[in-house]
mmCIF file of C-alpha atoms in Angstrom:
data_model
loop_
_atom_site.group_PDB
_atom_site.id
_atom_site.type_symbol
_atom_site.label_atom_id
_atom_site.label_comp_id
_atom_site.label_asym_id
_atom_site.label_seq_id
_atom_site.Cartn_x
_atom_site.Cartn_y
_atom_site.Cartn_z
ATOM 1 C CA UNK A 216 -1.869 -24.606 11.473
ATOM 2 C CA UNK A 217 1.233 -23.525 12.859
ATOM 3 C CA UNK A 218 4.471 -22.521 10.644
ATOM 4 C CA UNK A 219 7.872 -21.798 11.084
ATOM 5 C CA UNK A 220 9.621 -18.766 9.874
ATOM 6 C CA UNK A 221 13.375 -17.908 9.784
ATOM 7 C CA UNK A 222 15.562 -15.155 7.820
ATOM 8 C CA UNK A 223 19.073 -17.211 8.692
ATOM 9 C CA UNK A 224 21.344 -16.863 5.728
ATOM 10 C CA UNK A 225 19.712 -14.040 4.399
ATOM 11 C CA UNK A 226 16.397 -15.419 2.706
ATOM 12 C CA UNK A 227 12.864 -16.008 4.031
ATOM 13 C CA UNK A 228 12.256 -19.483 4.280
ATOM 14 C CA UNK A 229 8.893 -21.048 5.641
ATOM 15 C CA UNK A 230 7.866 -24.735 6.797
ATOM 16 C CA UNK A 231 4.399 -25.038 6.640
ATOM 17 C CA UNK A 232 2.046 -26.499 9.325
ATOM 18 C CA UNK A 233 0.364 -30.058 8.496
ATOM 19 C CA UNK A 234 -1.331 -30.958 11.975
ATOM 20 C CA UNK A 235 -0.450 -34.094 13.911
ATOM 21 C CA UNK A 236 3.044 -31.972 14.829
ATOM 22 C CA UNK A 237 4.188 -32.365 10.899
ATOM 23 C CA UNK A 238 5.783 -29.834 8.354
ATOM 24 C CA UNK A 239 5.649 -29.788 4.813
ATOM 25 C CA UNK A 240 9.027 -28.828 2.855
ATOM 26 C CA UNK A 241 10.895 -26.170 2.959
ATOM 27 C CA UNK A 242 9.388 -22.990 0.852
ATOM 28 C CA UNK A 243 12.068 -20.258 0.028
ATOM 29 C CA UNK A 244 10.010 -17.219 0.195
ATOM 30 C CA UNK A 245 12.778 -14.196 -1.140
ATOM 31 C CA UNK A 246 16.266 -13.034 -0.864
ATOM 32 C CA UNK A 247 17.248 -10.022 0.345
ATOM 33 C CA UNK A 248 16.507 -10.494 4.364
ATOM 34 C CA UNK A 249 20.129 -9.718 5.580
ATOM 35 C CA UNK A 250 19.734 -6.606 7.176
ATOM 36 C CA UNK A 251 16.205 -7.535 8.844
ATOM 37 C CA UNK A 252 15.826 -9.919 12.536
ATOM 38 C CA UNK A 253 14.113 -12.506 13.139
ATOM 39 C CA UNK A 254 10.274 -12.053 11.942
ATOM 40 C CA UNK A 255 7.267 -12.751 13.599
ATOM 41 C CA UNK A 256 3.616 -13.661 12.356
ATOM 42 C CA UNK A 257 0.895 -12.602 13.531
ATOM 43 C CA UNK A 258 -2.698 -10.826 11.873
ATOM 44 C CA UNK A 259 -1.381 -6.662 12.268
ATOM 45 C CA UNK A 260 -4.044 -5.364 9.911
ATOM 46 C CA UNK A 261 -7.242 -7.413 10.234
ATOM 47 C CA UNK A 262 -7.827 -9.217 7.253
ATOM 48 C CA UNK A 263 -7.419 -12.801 8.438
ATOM 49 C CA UNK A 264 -4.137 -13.723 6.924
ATOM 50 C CA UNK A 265 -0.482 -14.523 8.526
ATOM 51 C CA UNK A 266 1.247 -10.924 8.243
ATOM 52 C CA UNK A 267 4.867 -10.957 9.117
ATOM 53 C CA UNK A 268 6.449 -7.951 10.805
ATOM 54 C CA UNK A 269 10.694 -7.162 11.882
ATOM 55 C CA UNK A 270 13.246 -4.681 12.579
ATOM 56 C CA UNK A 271 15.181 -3.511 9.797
ATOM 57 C CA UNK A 272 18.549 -2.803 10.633
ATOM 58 C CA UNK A 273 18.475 -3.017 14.475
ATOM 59 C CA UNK A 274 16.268 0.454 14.220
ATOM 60 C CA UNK A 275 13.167 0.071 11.712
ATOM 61 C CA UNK A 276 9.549 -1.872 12.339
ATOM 62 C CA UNK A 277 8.981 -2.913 9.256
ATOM 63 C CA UNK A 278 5.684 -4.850 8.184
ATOM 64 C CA UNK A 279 4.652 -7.543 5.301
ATOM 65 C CA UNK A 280 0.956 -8.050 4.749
ATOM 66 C CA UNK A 281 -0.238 -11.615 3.682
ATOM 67 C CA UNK A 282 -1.682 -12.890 0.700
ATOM 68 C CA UNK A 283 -2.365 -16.478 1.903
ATOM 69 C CA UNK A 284 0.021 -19.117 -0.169
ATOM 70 C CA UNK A 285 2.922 -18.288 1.741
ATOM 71 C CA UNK A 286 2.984 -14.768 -0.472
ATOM 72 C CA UNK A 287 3.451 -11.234 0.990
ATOM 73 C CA UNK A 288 3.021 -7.855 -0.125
ATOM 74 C CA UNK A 289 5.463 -5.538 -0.347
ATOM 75 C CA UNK A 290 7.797 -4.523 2.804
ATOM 76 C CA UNK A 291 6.108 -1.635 4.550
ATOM 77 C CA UNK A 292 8.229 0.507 7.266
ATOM 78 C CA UNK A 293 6.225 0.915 10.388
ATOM 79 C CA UNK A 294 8.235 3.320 12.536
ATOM 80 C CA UNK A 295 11.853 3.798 13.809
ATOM 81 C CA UNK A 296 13.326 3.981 17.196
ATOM 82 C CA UNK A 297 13.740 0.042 18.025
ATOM 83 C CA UNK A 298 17.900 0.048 18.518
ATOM 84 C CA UNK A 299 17.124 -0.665 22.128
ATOM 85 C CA UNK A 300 15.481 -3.256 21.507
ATOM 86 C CA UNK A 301 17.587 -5.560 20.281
ATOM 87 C CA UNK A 302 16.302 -8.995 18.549
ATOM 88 C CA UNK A 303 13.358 -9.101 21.828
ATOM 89 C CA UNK A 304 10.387 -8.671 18.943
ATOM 90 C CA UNK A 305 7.352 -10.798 19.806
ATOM 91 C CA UNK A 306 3.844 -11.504 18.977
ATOM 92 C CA UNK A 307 2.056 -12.044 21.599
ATOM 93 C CA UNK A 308 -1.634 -12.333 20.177
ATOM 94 C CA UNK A 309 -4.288 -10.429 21.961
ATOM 95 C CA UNK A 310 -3.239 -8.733 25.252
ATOM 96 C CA UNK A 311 -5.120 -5.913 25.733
ATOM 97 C CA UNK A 312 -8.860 -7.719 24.771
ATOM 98 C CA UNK A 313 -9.516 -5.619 21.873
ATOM 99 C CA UNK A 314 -9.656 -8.563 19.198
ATOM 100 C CA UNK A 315 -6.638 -6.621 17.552
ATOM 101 C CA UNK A 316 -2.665 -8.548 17.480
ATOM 102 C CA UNK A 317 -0.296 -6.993 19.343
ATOM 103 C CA UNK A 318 3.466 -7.099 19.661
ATOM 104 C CA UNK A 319 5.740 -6.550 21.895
ATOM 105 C CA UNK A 320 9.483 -6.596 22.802
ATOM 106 C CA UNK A 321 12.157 -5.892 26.098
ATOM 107 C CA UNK A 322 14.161 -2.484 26.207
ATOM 108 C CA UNK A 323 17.541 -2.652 27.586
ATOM 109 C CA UNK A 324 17.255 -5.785 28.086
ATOM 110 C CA UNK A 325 15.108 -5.005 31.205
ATOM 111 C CA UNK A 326 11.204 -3.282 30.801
ATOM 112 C CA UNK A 327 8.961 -5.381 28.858
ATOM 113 C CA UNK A 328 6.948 -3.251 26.201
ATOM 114 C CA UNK A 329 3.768 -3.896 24.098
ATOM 115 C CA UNK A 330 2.433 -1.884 21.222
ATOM 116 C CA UNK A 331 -1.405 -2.417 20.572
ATOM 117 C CA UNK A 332 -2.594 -3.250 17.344
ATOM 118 C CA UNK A 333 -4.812 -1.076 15.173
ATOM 119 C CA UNK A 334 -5.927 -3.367 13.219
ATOM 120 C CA UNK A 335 -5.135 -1.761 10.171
ATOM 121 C CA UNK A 336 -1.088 -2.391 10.264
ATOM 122 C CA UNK A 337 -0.411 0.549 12.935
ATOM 123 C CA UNK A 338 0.240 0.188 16.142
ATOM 124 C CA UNK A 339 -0.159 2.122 18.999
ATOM 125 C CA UNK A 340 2.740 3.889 21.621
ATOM 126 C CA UNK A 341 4.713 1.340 23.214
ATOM 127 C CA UNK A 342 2.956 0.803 27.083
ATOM 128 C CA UNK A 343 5.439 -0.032 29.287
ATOM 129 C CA UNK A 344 4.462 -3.540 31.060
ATOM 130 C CA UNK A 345 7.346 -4.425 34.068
ATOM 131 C CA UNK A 346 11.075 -4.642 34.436
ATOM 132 C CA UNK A 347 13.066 -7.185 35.578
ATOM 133 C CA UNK A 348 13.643 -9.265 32.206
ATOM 134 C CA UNK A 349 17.095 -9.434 32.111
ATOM 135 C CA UNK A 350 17.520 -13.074 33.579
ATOM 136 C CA UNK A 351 14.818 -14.051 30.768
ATOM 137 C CA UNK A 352 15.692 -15.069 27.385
ATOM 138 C CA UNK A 353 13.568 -13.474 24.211
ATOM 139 C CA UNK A 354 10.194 -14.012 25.446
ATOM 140 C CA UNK A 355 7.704 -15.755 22.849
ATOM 141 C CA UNK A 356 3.637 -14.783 22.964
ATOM 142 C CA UNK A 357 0.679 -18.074 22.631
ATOM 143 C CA UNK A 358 -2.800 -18.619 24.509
ATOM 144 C CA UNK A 359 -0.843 -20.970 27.215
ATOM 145 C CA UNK A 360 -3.965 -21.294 29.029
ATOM 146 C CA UNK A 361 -6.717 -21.605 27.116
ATOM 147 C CA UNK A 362 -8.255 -18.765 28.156
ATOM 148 C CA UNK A 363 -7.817 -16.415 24.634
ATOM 149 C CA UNK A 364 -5.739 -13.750 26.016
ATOM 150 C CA UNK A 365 -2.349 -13.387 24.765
ATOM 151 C CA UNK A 366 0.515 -14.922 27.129
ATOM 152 C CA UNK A 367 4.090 -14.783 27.258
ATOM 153 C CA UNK A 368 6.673 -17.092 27.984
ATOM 154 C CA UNK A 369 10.285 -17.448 28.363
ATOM 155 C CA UNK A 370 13.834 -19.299 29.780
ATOM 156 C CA UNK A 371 15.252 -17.950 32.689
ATOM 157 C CA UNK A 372 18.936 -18.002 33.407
ATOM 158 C CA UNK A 373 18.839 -20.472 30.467
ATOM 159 C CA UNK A 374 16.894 -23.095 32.165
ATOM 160 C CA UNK A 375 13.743 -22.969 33.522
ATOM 161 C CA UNK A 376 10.204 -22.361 31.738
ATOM 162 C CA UNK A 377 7.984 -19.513 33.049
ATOM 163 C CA UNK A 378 5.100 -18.264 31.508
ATOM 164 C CA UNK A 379 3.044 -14.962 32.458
ATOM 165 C CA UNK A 380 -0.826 -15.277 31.672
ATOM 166 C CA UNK A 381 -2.626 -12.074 30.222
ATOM 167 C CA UNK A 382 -5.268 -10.653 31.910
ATOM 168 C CA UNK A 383 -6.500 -8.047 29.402
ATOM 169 C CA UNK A 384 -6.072 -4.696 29.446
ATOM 170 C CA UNK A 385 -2.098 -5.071 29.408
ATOM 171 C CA UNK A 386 -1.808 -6.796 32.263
ATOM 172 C CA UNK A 387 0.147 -9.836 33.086
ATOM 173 C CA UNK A 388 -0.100 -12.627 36.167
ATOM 174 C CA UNK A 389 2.829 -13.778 38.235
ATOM 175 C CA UNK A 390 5.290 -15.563 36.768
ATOM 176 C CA UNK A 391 4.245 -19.381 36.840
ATOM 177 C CA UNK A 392 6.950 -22.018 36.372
ATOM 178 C CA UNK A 393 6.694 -24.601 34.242
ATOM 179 C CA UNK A 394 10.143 -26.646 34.503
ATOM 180 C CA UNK A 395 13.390 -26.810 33.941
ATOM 181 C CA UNK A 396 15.878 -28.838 31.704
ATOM 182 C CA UNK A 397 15.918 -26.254 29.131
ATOM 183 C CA UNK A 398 19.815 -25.064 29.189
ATOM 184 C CA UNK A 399 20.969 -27.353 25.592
ATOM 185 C CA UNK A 400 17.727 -25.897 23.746
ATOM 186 C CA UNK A 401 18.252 -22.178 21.759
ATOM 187 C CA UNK A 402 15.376 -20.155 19.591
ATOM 188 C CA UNK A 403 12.237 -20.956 21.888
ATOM 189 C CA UNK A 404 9.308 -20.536 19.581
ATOM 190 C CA UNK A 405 5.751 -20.012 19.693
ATOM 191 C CA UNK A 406 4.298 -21.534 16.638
ATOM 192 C CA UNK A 407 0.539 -21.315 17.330
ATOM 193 C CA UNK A 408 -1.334 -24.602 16.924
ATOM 194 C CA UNK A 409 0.586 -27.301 14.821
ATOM 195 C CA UNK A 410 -1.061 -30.616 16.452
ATOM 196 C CA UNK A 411 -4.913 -28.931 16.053
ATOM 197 C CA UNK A 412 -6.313 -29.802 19.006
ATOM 198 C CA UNK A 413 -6.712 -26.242 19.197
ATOM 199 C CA UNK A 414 -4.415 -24.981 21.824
ATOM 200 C CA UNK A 415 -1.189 -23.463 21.543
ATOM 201 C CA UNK A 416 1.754 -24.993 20.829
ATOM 202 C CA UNK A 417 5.851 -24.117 21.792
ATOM 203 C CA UNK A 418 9.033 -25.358 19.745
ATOM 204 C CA UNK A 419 13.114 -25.026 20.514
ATOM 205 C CA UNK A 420 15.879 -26.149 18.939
ATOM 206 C CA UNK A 421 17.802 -28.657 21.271
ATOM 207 C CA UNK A 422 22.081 -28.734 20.764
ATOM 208 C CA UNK A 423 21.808 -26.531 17.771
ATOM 209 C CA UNK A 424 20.488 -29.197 15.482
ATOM 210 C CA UNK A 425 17.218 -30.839 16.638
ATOM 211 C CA UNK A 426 13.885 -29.123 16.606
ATOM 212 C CA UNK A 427 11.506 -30.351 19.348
ATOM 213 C CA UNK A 428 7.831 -29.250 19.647
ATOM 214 C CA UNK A 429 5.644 -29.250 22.853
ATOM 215 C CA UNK A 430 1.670 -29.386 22.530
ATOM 216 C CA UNK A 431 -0.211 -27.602 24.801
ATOM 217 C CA UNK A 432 -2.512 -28.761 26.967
ATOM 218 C CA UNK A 433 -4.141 -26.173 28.081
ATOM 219 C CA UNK A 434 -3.726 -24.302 32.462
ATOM 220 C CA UNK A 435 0.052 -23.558 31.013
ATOM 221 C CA UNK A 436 1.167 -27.455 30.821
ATOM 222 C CA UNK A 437 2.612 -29.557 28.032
ATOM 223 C CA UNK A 438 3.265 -32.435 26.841
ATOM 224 C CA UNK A 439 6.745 -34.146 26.265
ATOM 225 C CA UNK A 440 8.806 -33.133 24.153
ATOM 226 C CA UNK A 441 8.199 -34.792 20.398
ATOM 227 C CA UNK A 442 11.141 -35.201 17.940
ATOM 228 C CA UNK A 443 10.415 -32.919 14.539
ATOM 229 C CA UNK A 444 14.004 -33.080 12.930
ATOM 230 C CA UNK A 445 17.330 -32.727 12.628
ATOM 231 C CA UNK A 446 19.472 -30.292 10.552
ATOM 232 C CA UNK A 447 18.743 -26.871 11.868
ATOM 233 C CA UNK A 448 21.677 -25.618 12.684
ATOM 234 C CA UNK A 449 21.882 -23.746 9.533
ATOM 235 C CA UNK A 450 18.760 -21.802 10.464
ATOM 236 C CA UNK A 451 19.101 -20.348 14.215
#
């Protein structure tokens, strides 16, 4: 199922996927998360467990292999270079049809990269994908479509829902619009599956308090939005 992550105030916390669209408590992971951005989950080094990777002081991919129980091994520094790319990390499953996670993130705030996983908690050199991202908020990776490849979605100009289906091989569709309405949510999310019907799943937090989570249904629709909870503001 489907968690939650966030580093706000400095610690790891983690809400924990139930199905039917619940969450169990909150589970404070560790201190000490100050200097890192916003992590992202996804399998970088094969084993079947929720690794979490970020960027350590706006320049340093740094990784954290799971244990399973909401544990993590010790922070492992991936590679430098990633000033440029600002808080854009992603996980975007999948996209180059290799059965390996990939990530990827948006340069400048224009040309979309995506580093291929390894498999083994490497990645490889960042492939340039397409420009033009600057009207887009942080883009978020899921399966939108059903089709397992890795897809990408994001807000433009603060408002409207667009999602890019992978195609393998690096590749991306068009841009396909989903709708609008979106300018009083912040921190779009891809959480994965947290209904299990088996398709993915998108969350966002609407006037800085409310978390909201959209199932998927599967040809890049959802359904309406469903109330989670109140009280996030602390955490975005």
């Amino acid at each position: 199922m489907g968690d939650i992550f966030t580093t706000a105030g400095g610690a790891l916390y983690v809400w924990n996927g139930q199905g039917g669209n619940e969450f169990g408590g909150r589970v404070k992971i560790g201190e000490g998360w100050s200097g890192f951005g916003k992590p992202v989950s996804g399998d970088f080094n094969g084993d079947g467990r929720s690794d979490l990777a970020a960027i350590k002081d706006h320049e340093v991919l740094t990784l954290w292999t799971g244990r399973g129980g909401n544990e993590f091994n010790a922070a492992v520094p991936v590679g430098g270079g990633w000033g440029a790319f600002g808080d854009s990390l992603t996980s975007v499953g999948d996209v180059n049809g290799d059965g390996r996670d990939d990530i990827a993130a948006v340069k400048s705030g224009s040309m979309l990269y995506v580093w291929n996983g390894r498999g083994n908690g490497e990645f490889g050199a960042g492939v340039p994908v397409g420009g033009g991202w600057g009207a887009y908020g942080k883009p978020v990776g899921g399966d939108f479509n059903g089709d397992g490849r890795g897809d990408l979605a994001a807000i433009k100009d603060g408002e409207t829902l667009y999602i890019w289906n992978g195609q393998g091989g690096n590749e991306f569709g068009g841009a396909v619009r989903v709708g609008g309405g979106w300018s009083t949510y912040a921190l779009l999310m891809s959480l994965g599956d947290v209904n299990g019907d088996g398709r993915g799943d998108i969350a966002a937090v609407k006037d800085r308090s409310t978390l909201y989570v959209w199932n998927g249904r599967g040809g890049n629709e959802f359904g309406q939005a469903v109330r989670i909870g109140a009280g996030w503001a602390d955490y975005l």
